[in-house]
Coordinates of C-alpha atoms in Angstrom, one line a residue:
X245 CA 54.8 126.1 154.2
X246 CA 58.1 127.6 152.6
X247 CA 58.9 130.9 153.6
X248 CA 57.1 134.1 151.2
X249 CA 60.6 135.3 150.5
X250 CA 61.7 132.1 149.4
X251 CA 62.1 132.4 145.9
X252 CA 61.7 135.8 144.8
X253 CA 61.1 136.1 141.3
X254 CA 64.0 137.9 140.3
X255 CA 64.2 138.5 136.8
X256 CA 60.3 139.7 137.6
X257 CA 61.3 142.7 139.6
X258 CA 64.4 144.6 137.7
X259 CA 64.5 145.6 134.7
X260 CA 65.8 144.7 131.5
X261 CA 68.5 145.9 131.4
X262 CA 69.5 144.3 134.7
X263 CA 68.3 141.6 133.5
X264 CA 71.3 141.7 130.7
X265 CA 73.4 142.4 133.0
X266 CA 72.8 139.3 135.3
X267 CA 73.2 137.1 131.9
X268 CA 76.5 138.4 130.8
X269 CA 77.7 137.8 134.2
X270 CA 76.8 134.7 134.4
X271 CA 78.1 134.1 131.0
X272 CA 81.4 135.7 131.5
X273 CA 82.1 133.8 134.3
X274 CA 81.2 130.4 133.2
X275 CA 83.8 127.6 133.1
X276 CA 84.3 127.4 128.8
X277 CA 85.5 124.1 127.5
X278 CA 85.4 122.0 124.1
X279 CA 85.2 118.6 123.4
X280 CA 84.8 116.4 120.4
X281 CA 81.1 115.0 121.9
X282 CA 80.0 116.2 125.6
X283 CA 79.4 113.3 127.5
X284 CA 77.3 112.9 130.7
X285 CA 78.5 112.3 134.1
X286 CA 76.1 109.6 134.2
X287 CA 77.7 108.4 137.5
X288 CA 75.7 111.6 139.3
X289 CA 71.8 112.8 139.3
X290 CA 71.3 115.0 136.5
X291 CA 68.4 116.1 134.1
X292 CA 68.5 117.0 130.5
X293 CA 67.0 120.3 129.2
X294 CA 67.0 120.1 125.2
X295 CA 67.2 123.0 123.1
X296 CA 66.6 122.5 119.3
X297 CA 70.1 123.1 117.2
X298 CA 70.1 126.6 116.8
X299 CA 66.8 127.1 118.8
X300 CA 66.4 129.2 121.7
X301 CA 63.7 127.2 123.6
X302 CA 64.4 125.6 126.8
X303 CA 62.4 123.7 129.4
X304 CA 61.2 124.6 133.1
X305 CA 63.6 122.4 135.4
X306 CA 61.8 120.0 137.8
X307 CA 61.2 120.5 140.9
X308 CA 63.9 118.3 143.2
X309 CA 64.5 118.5 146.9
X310 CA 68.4 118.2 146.2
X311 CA 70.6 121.1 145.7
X312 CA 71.9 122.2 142.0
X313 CA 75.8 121.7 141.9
X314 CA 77.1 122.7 138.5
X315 CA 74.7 123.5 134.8
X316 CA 76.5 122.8 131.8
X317 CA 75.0 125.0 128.3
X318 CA 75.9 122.7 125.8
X319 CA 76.3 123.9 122.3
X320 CA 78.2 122.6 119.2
X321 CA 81.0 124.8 117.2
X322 CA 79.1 125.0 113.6
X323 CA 77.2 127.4 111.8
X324 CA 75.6 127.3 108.8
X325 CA 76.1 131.5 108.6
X326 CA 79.7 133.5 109.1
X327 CA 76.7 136.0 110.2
X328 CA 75.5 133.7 112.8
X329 CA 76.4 134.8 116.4
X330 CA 76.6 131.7 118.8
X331 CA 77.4 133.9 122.1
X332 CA 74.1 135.5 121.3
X333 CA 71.8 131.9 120.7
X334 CA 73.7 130.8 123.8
X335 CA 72.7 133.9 126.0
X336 CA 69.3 133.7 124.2
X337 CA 69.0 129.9 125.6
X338 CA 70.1 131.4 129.0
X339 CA 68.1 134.0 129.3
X340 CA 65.2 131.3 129.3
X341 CA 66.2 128.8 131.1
X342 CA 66.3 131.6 133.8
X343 CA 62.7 133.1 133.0
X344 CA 61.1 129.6 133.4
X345 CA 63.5 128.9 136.8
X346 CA 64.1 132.2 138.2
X347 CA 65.1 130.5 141.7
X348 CA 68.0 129.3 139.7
X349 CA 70.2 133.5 140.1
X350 CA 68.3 134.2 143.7
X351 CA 71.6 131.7 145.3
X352 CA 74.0 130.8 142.3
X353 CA 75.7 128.4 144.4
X354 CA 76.8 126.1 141.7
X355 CA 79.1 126.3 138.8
X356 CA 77.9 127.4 135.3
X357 CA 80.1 125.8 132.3
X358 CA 80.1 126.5 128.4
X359 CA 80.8 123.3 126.5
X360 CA 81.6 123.5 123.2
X361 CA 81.0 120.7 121.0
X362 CA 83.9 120.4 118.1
X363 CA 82.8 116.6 116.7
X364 CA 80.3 117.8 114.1
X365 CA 80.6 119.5 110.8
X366 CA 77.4 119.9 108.8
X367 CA 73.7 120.4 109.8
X368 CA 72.4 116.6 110.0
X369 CA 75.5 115.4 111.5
X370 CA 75.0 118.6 114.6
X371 CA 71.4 117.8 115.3
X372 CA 72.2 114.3 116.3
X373 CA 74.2 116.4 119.2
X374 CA 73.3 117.5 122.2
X375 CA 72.1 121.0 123.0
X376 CA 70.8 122.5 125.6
X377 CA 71.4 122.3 129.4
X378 CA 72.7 119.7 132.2
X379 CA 71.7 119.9 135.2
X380 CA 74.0 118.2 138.1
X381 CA 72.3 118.0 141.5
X382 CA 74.4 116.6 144.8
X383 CA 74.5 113.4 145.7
X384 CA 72.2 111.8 148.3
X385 CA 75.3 110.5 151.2
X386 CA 74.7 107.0 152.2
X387 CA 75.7 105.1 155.4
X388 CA 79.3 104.4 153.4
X389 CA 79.7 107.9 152.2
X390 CA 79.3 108.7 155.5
X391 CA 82.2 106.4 156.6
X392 CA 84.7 108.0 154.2
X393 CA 83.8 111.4 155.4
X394 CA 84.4 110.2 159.0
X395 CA 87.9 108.8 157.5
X396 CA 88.5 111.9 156.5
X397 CA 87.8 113.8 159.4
X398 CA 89.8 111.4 161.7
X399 CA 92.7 112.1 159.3
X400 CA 92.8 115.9 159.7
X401 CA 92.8 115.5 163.4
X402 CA 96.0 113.5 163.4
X403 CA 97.4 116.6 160.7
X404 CA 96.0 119.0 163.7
X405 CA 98.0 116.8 166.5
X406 CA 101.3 116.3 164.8
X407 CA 101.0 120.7 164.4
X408 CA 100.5 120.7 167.9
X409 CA 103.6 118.6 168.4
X410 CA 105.5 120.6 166.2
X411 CA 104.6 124.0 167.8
X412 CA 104.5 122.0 171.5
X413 CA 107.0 124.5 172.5
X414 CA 104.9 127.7 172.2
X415 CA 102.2 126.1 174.6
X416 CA 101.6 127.5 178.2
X417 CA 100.5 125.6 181.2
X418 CA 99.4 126.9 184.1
X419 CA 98.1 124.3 187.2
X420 CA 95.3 125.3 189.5
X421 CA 94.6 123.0 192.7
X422 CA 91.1 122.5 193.6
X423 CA 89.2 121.6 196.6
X424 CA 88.1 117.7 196.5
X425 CA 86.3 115.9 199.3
X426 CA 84.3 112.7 199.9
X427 CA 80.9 112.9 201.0
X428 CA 79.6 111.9 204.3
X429 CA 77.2 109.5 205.1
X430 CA 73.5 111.0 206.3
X431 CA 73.7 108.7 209.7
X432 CA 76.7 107.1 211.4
X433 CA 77.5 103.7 210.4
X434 CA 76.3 101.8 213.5
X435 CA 73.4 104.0 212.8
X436 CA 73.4 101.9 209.5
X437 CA 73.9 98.6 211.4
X438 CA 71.4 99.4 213.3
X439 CA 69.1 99.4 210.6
X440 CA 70.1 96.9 208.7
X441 CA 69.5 94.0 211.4
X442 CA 66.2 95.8 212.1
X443 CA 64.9 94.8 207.9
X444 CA 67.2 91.9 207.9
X445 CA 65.0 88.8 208.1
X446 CA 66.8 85.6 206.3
X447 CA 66.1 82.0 207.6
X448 CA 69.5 80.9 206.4
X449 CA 72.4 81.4 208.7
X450 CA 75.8 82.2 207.5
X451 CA 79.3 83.5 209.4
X452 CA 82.0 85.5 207.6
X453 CA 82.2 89.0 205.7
X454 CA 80.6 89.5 202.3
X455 CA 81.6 92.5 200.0
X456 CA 79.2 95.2 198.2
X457 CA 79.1 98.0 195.8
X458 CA 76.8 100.8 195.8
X459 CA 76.6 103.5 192.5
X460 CA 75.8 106.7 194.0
X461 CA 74.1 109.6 191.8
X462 CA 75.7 113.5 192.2
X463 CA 73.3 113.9 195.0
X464 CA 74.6 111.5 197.0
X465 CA 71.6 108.6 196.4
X466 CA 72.2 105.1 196.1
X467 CA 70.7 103.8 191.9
X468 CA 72.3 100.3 192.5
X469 CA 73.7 98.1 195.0
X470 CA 75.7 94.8 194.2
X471 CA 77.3 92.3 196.4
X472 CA 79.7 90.1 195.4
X473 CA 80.3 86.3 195.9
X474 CA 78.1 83.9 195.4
X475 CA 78.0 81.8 198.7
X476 CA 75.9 84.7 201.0
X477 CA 72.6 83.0 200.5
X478 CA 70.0 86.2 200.8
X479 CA 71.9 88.9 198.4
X480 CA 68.7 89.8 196.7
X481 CA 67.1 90.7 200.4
X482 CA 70.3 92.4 201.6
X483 CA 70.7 94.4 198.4
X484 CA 66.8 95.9 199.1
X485 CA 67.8 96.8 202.4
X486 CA 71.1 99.0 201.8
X487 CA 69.8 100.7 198.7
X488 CA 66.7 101.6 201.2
X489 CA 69.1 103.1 204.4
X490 CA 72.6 104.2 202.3
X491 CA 72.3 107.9 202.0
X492 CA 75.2 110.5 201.4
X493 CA 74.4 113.9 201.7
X494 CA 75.7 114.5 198.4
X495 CA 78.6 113.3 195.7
X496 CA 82.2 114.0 195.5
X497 CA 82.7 117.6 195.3
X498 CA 85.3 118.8 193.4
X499 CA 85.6 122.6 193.3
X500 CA 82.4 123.4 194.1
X501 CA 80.6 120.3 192.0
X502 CA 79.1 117.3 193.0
X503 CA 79.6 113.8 190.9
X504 CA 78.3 110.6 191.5
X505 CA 80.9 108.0 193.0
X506 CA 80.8 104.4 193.8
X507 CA 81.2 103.4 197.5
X508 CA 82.4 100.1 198.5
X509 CA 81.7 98.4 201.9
X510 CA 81.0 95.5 203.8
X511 CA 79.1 93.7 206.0
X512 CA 79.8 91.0 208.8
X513 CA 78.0 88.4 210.2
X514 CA 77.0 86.9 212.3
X515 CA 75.1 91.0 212.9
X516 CA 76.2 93.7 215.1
X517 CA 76.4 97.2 216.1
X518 CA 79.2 97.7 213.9
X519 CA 78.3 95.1 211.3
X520 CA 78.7 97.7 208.3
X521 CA 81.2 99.5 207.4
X522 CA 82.2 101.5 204.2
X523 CA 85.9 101.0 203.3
X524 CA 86.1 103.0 199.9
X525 CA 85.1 105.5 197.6
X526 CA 86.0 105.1 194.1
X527 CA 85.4 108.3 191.6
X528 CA 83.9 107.8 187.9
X529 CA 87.2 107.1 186.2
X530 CA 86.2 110.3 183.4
X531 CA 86.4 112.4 186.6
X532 CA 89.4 111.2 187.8
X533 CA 91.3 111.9 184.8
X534 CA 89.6 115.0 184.2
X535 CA 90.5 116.5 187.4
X536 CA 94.2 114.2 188.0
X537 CA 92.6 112.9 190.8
X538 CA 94.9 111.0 193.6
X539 CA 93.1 109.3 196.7
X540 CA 94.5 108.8 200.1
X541 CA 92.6 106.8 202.1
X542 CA 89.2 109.0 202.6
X543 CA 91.3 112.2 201.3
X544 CA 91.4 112.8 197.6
X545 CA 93.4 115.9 195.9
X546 CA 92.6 117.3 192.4
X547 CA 94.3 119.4 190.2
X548 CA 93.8 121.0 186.6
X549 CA 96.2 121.8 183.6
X550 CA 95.3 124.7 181.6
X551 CA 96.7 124.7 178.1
X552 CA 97.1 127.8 175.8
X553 CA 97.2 127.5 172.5
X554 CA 97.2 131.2 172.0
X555 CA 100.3 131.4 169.7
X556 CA 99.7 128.0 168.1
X557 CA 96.2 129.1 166.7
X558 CA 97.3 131.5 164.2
X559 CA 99.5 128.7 162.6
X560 CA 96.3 126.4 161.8
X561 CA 94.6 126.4 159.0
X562 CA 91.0 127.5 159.6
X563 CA 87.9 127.2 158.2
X564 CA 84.4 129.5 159.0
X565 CA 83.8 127.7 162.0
X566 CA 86.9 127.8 164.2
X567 CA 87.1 131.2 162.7
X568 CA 84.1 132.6 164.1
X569 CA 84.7 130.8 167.5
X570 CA 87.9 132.2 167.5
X571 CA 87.5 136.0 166.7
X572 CA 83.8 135.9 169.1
X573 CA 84.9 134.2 171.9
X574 CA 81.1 133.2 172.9
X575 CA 80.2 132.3 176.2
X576 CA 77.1 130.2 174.8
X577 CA 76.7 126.6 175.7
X578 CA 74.2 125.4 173.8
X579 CA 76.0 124.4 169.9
X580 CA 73.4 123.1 167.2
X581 CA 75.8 121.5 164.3
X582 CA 74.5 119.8 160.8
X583 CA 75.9 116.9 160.6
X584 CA 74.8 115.6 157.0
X585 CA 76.7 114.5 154.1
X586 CA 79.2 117.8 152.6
X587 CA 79.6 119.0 155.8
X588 CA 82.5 116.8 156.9
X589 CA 85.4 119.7 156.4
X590 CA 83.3 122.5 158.5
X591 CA 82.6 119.6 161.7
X592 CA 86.2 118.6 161.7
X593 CA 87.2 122.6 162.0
X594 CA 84.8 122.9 164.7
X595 CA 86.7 119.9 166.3
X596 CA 89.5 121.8 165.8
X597 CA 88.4 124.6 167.4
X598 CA 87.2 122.2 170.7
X599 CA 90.7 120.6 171.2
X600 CA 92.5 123.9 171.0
X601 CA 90.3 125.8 173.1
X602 CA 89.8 124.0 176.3
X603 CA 86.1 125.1 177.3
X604 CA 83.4 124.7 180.2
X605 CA 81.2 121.9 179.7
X606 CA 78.9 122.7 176.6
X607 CA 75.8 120.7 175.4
X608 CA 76.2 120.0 171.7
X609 CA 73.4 118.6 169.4
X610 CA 73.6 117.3 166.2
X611 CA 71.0 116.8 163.7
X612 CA 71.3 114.2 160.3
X613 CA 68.1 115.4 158.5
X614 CA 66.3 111.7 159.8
X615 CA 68.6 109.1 160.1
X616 CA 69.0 108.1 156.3
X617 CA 64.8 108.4 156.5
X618 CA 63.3 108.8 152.9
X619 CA 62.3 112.6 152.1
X620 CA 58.7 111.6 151.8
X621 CA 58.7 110.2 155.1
X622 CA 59.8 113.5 156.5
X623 CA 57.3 115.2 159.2
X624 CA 58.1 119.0 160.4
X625 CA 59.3 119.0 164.2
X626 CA 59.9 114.9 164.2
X627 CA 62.0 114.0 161.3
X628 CA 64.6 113.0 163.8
X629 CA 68.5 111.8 163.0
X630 CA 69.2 114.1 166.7
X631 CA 72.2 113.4 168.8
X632 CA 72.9 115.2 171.7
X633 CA 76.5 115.2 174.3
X634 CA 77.1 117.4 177.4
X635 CA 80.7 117.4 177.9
X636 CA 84.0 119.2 177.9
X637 CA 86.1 116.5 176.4
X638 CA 86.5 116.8 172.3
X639 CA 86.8 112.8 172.8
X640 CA 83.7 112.5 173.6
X641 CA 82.2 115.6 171.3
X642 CA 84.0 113.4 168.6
X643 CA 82.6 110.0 168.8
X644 CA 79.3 111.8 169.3
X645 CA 79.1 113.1 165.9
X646 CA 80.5 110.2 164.2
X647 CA 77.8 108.1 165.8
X648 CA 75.2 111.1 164.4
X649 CA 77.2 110.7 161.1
X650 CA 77.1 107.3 161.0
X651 CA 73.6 106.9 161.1
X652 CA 72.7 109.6 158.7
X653 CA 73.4 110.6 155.3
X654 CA 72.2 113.4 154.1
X655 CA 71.3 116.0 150.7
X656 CA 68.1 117.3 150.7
X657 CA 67.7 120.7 149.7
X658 CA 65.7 121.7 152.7
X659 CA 66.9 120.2 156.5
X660 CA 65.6 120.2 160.0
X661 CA 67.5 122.8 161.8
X662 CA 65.2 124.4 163.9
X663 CA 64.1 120.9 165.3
X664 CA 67.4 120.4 166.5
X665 CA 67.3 123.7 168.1
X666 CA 64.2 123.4 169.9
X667 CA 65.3 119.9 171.3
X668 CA 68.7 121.4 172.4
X669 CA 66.4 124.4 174.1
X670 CA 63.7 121.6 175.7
X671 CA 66.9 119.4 176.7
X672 CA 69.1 122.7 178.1
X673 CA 66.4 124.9 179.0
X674 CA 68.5 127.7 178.1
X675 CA 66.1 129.8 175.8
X676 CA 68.5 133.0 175.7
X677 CA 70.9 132.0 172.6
X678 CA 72.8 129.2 171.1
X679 CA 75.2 128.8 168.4
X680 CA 74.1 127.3 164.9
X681 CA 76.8 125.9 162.1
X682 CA 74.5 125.6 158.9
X683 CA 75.0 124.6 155.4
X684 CA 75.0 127.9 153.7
X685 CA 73.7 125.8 150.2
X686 CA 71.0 124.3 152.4
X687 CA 67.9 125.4 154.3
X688 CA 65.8 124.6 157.1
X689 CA 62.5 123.0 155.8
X690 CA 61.0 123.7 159.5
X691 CA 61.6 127.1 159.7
X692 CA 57.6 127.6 161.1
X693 CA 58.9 126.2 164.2
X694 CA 60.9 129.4 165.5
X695 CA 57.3 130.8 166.4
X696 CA 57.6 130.3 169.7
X697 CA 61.8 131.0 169.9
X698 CA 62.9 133.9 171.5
X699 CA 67.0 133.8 171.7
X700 CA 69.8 135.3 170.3
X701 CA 70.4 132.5 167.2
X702 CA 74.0 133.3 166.3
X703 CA 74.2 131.3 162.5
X704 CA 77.4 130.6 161.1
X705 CA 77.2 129.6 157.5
X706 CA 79.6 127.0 155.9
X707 CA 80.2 127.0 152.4
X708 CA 80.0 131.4 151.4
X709 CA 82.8 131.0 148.2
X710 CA 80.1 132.0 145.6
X711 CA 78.0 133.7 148.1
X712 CA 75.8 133.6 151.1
X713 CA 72.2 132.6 150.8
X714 CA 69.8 135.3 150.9
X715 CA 67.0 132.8 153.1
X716 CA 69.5 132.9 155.6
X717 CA 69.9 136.8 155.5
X718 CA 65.6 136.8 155.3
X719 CA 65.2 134.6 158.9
X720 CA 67.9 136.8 160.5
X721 CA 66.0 140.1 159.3
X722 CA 63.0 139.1 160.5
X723 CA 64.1 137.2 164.1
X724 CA 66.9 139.1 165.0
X725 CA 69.5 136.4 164.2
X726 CA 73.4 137.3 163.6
X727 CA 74.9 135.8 160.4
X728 CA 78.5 134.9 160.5
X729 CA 81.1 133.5 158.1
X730 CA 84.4 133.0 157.4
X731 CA 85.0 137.1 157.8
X732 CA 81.7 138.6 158.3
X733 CA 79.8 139.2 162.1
X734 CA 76.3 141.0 160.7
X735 CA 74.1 141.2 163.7
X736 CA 72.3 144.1 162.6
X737 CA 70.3 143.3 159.8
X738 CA 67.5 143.7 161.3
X739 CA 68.5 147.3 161.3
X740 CA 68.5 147.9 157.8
X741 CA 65.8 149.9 155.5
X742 CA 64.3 149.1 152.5
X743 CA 66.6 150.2 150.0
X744 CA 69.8 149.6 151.8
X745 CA 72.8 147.3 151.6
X746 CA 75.2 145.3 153.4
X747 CA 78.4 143.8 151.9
X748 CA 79.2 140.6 153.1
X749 CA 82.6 139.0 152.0
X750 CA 82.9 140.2 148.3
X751 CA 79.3 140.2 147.4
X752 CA 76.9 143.4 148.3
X753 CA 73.0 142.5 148.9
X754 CA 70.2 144.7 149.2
X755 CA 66.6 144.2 150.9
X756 CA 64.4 144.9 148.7
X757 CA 60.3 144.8 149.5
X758 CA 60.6 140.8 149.3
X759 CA 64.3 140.2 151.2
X760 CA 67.7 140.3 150.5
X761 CA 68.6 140.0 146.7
X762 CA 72.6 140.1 146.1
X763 CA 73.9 143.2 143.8
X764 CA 74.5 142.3 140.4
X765 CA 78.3 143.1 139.8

């Protein structure tokens, strides 16, 4: 089920001469060219709608699930008349083609071009030429499309680092020591002996000291135990028994947080009262970097490096995303990012935005439309192609969303936003608000899904040059979303009365009893 504000049926609901209006803007503002014979890009997706030579009549365009990227009217220089008036056959032909497809002026996100055709000279020779319109649709991204974006994407990061090099001297540190301590066992460790030659039953005797390892979660709880060597002849018994009596009573805390740890120890025989002891404590190496950690025996000190970037900002280039991060300074953690094919220049500005604004750990999810599935195969709520990374580090948050790219593609018209969301609220539990970066020439196809949301949606749209797309403007009307772009924050639409208008960027759009509908200029 589409949403009833879809596609309104424009050219149904003003009047004429609005309707003229629309057409010579369109046609004003269309790319003219000539050539000798127009030839078609046959190297894209495109359709062909014929008009007669010197005939007005144009087809209804087929239904496709891919967006429209450029419509070429097609027309050849001759006439048989000096009376003849092609800028008025050519608005004629327009003026149908948008009657039969009136979706086609609700989001003009594509380019319109005039080609004139100079090759022909008489009548018989022109009506061997083409007339009429092309329609060019996007491509669909493959796996290797995918790749190049990715290349590209890793090449404006090392652009961003050698900026940061160059402007290296207008960055602030600041270091902040934190508290860091090991965690203590639950019970002493001849408590642990103890117990260990109370479960220990082996037949086999053996003297001498063997070595073990034991991962331990944040809350102090042993997930594995190994022991080393292979000439102890009951590991598989003895590994049983510590994982069953090694407790901590929690992780390492650093300030104020708990991580998991390995503990190292060992164990002589033959037993004793002090047959156990635990020698080491060994952090996950991401935490010890994160933090600088340095170990002393059972000490460990930690320290952090805060880096601002607040007078190198203004000297990268930015995009809508890093822009909107920038000038809102959100506190939310939860990021929902489209990571299909196009969308390659908007996820390298948000990793912009990560690596030059050090942040609390945020959970980000990122959604491929399906993993490269066929559209057909696509169910609301579980077309998959979702990737999800807590972290801090934009390492990490990078190689994340190549691996989302990597397996997707991408380039329907219609996406699975909201399924991302809702996995990102289920995985989070944070049902307040989240972030969205969306592809402003896209839409969610599972937009039904939002019946049981709640939050503050904040939507930043990627790709506003020749507009922003009223659908978008709809869902935030009737949910209470905020719409952002490159240099718009609306988050009152829902404020607005029949009748009134907002001006976003350059374009005005009023809501009208179906939606949004932008102003003809």
């Amino acid at each position: 089920m589409r949403l009833i504000f879809y596609f309104f049926f424009l050219i149904s609901i003003i009047p004429g001469f609005t309707q003229d209006k629309l057409i010579n803007t369109i046609y004003d503002n269309a790319t003219s060219l000539s050539s000798n014979r127009y030839q078609q890009e046959n190297t894209r997706d495109l359709i062909l709608l014929e008009s007669a030579f010197s005939e007005g009549s144009v087809e209804k365009v087929p239904i496709k699930e891919q967006r429209i990227t450029r419509i070429d009217l097609v027309y050849t220089a001759y006439s048989e008349s000096s009376e003849f008036s092609q800028e008025a056959l050519n608005k004629l032909r327009l003026r149908k083609l948008i009657e039969n497809n009136p979706q086609l002026v609700q989001n003009r996100f594509f380019e319109w071009r005039l080609i004139e055709q100079t090759g022909c000279n008489d009548p018989n020779t022109c009506k061997g030429y083409f007339h009429g319109f092309v329609v060019y649709y996007d491509k669909y991204y493959t796996k290797e499309d995918m790749k190049q974006e990715i290349d590209t994407i890793q090449q404006n990061m090392r652009e961003l680092e050698y900026n940061i090099s160059r402007y290296d001297s207008l960055k602030r540190y600041e270091v902040h020591d934190l508290t860091c301590a090991f965690p203590p066992l639950n019970v002493s460790q001849q408590t642990l002996s103890d117990e260990f030659k109370q479960y220990y039953e082996c037949d086999e005797k053996f003297n001498g000291k063997i070595f073990f390892e034991v991962a331990v979660d944040d809350k102090g709880r042993p997930q594995n135990v190994d022991i080393k060597g292979t000439q102890f002849p009951c590991i598989k018994v003895s590994e049983n028994i510590l994982k069953y009596i090694l407790r901590w009573k929690r992780g390492i805390t650093i300030d104020g947080r708990s991580f998991p740890f390995t503990a190292k120890g060992t164990i002589t025989f033959p037993l004793s009262r002090d047959c156990i002891t635990i020698t080491d404590y060994v952090p996950l190496p991401e935490v010890a970097k994160r933090y600088n950690m340095e170990i002393r025996g059972f000490n460990c000190y930690t320290y952090v490096v805060d880096s601002f970037y607040t007078e190198i900002i203004p000297k990268i280039h930015k995009k809508a995303v890093s822009s909107v991060l920038f000038r809102n300074q959100w506190e939310d953690n939860l990021i929902i990012v489209d990571a299909t094919g196009s969308m390659y220049p908007y996820t390298a500005d948000l990793l912009k935005w990560i690596r030059l604004n050090p942040t609390e750990t945020k959970t980000y999810v990122f959604f491929n439309d399906g993993d490269d599935k066929p559209t057909q195969h696509k169910v609301i709520g579980k077309t998959g192609g979702i990737y999800h990374i807590q972290s801090s580090s934009y390492l990490d948050v990078k190689e994340m969303l190549f691996e989302s790219m990597r397996k997707g593609g991408g380039g329907d018209l219609y996406e699975n936003n909201f399924e991302a969301l809702l996995y990102g609220v289920n995985l989070t539990g944070n049902t307040t608000g989240a972030i969205m970066i969306a592809d402003n020439h896209s839409f969610p196809r599972d937009h039904e899904l939002l019946k049981g949301y709640s939050g503050n949606l904040k939507i930043i749209l990627c790709g506003t040059e020749r507009g922003v797309n009223t659908n978008y403007l709809n869902l935030a009307y009737h949910y209470g979303f905020s719409i952002h772009t490159l240099t718009s924050d609306l988050t009152n639409l829902q404020n607005l009365k029949p009748g009134q208008s907002v001006k976003i960027d350059q374009t005005s759009y009023v809501l009208g009893s179906n939606g949004f509908e932008p102003l003809v200029q």
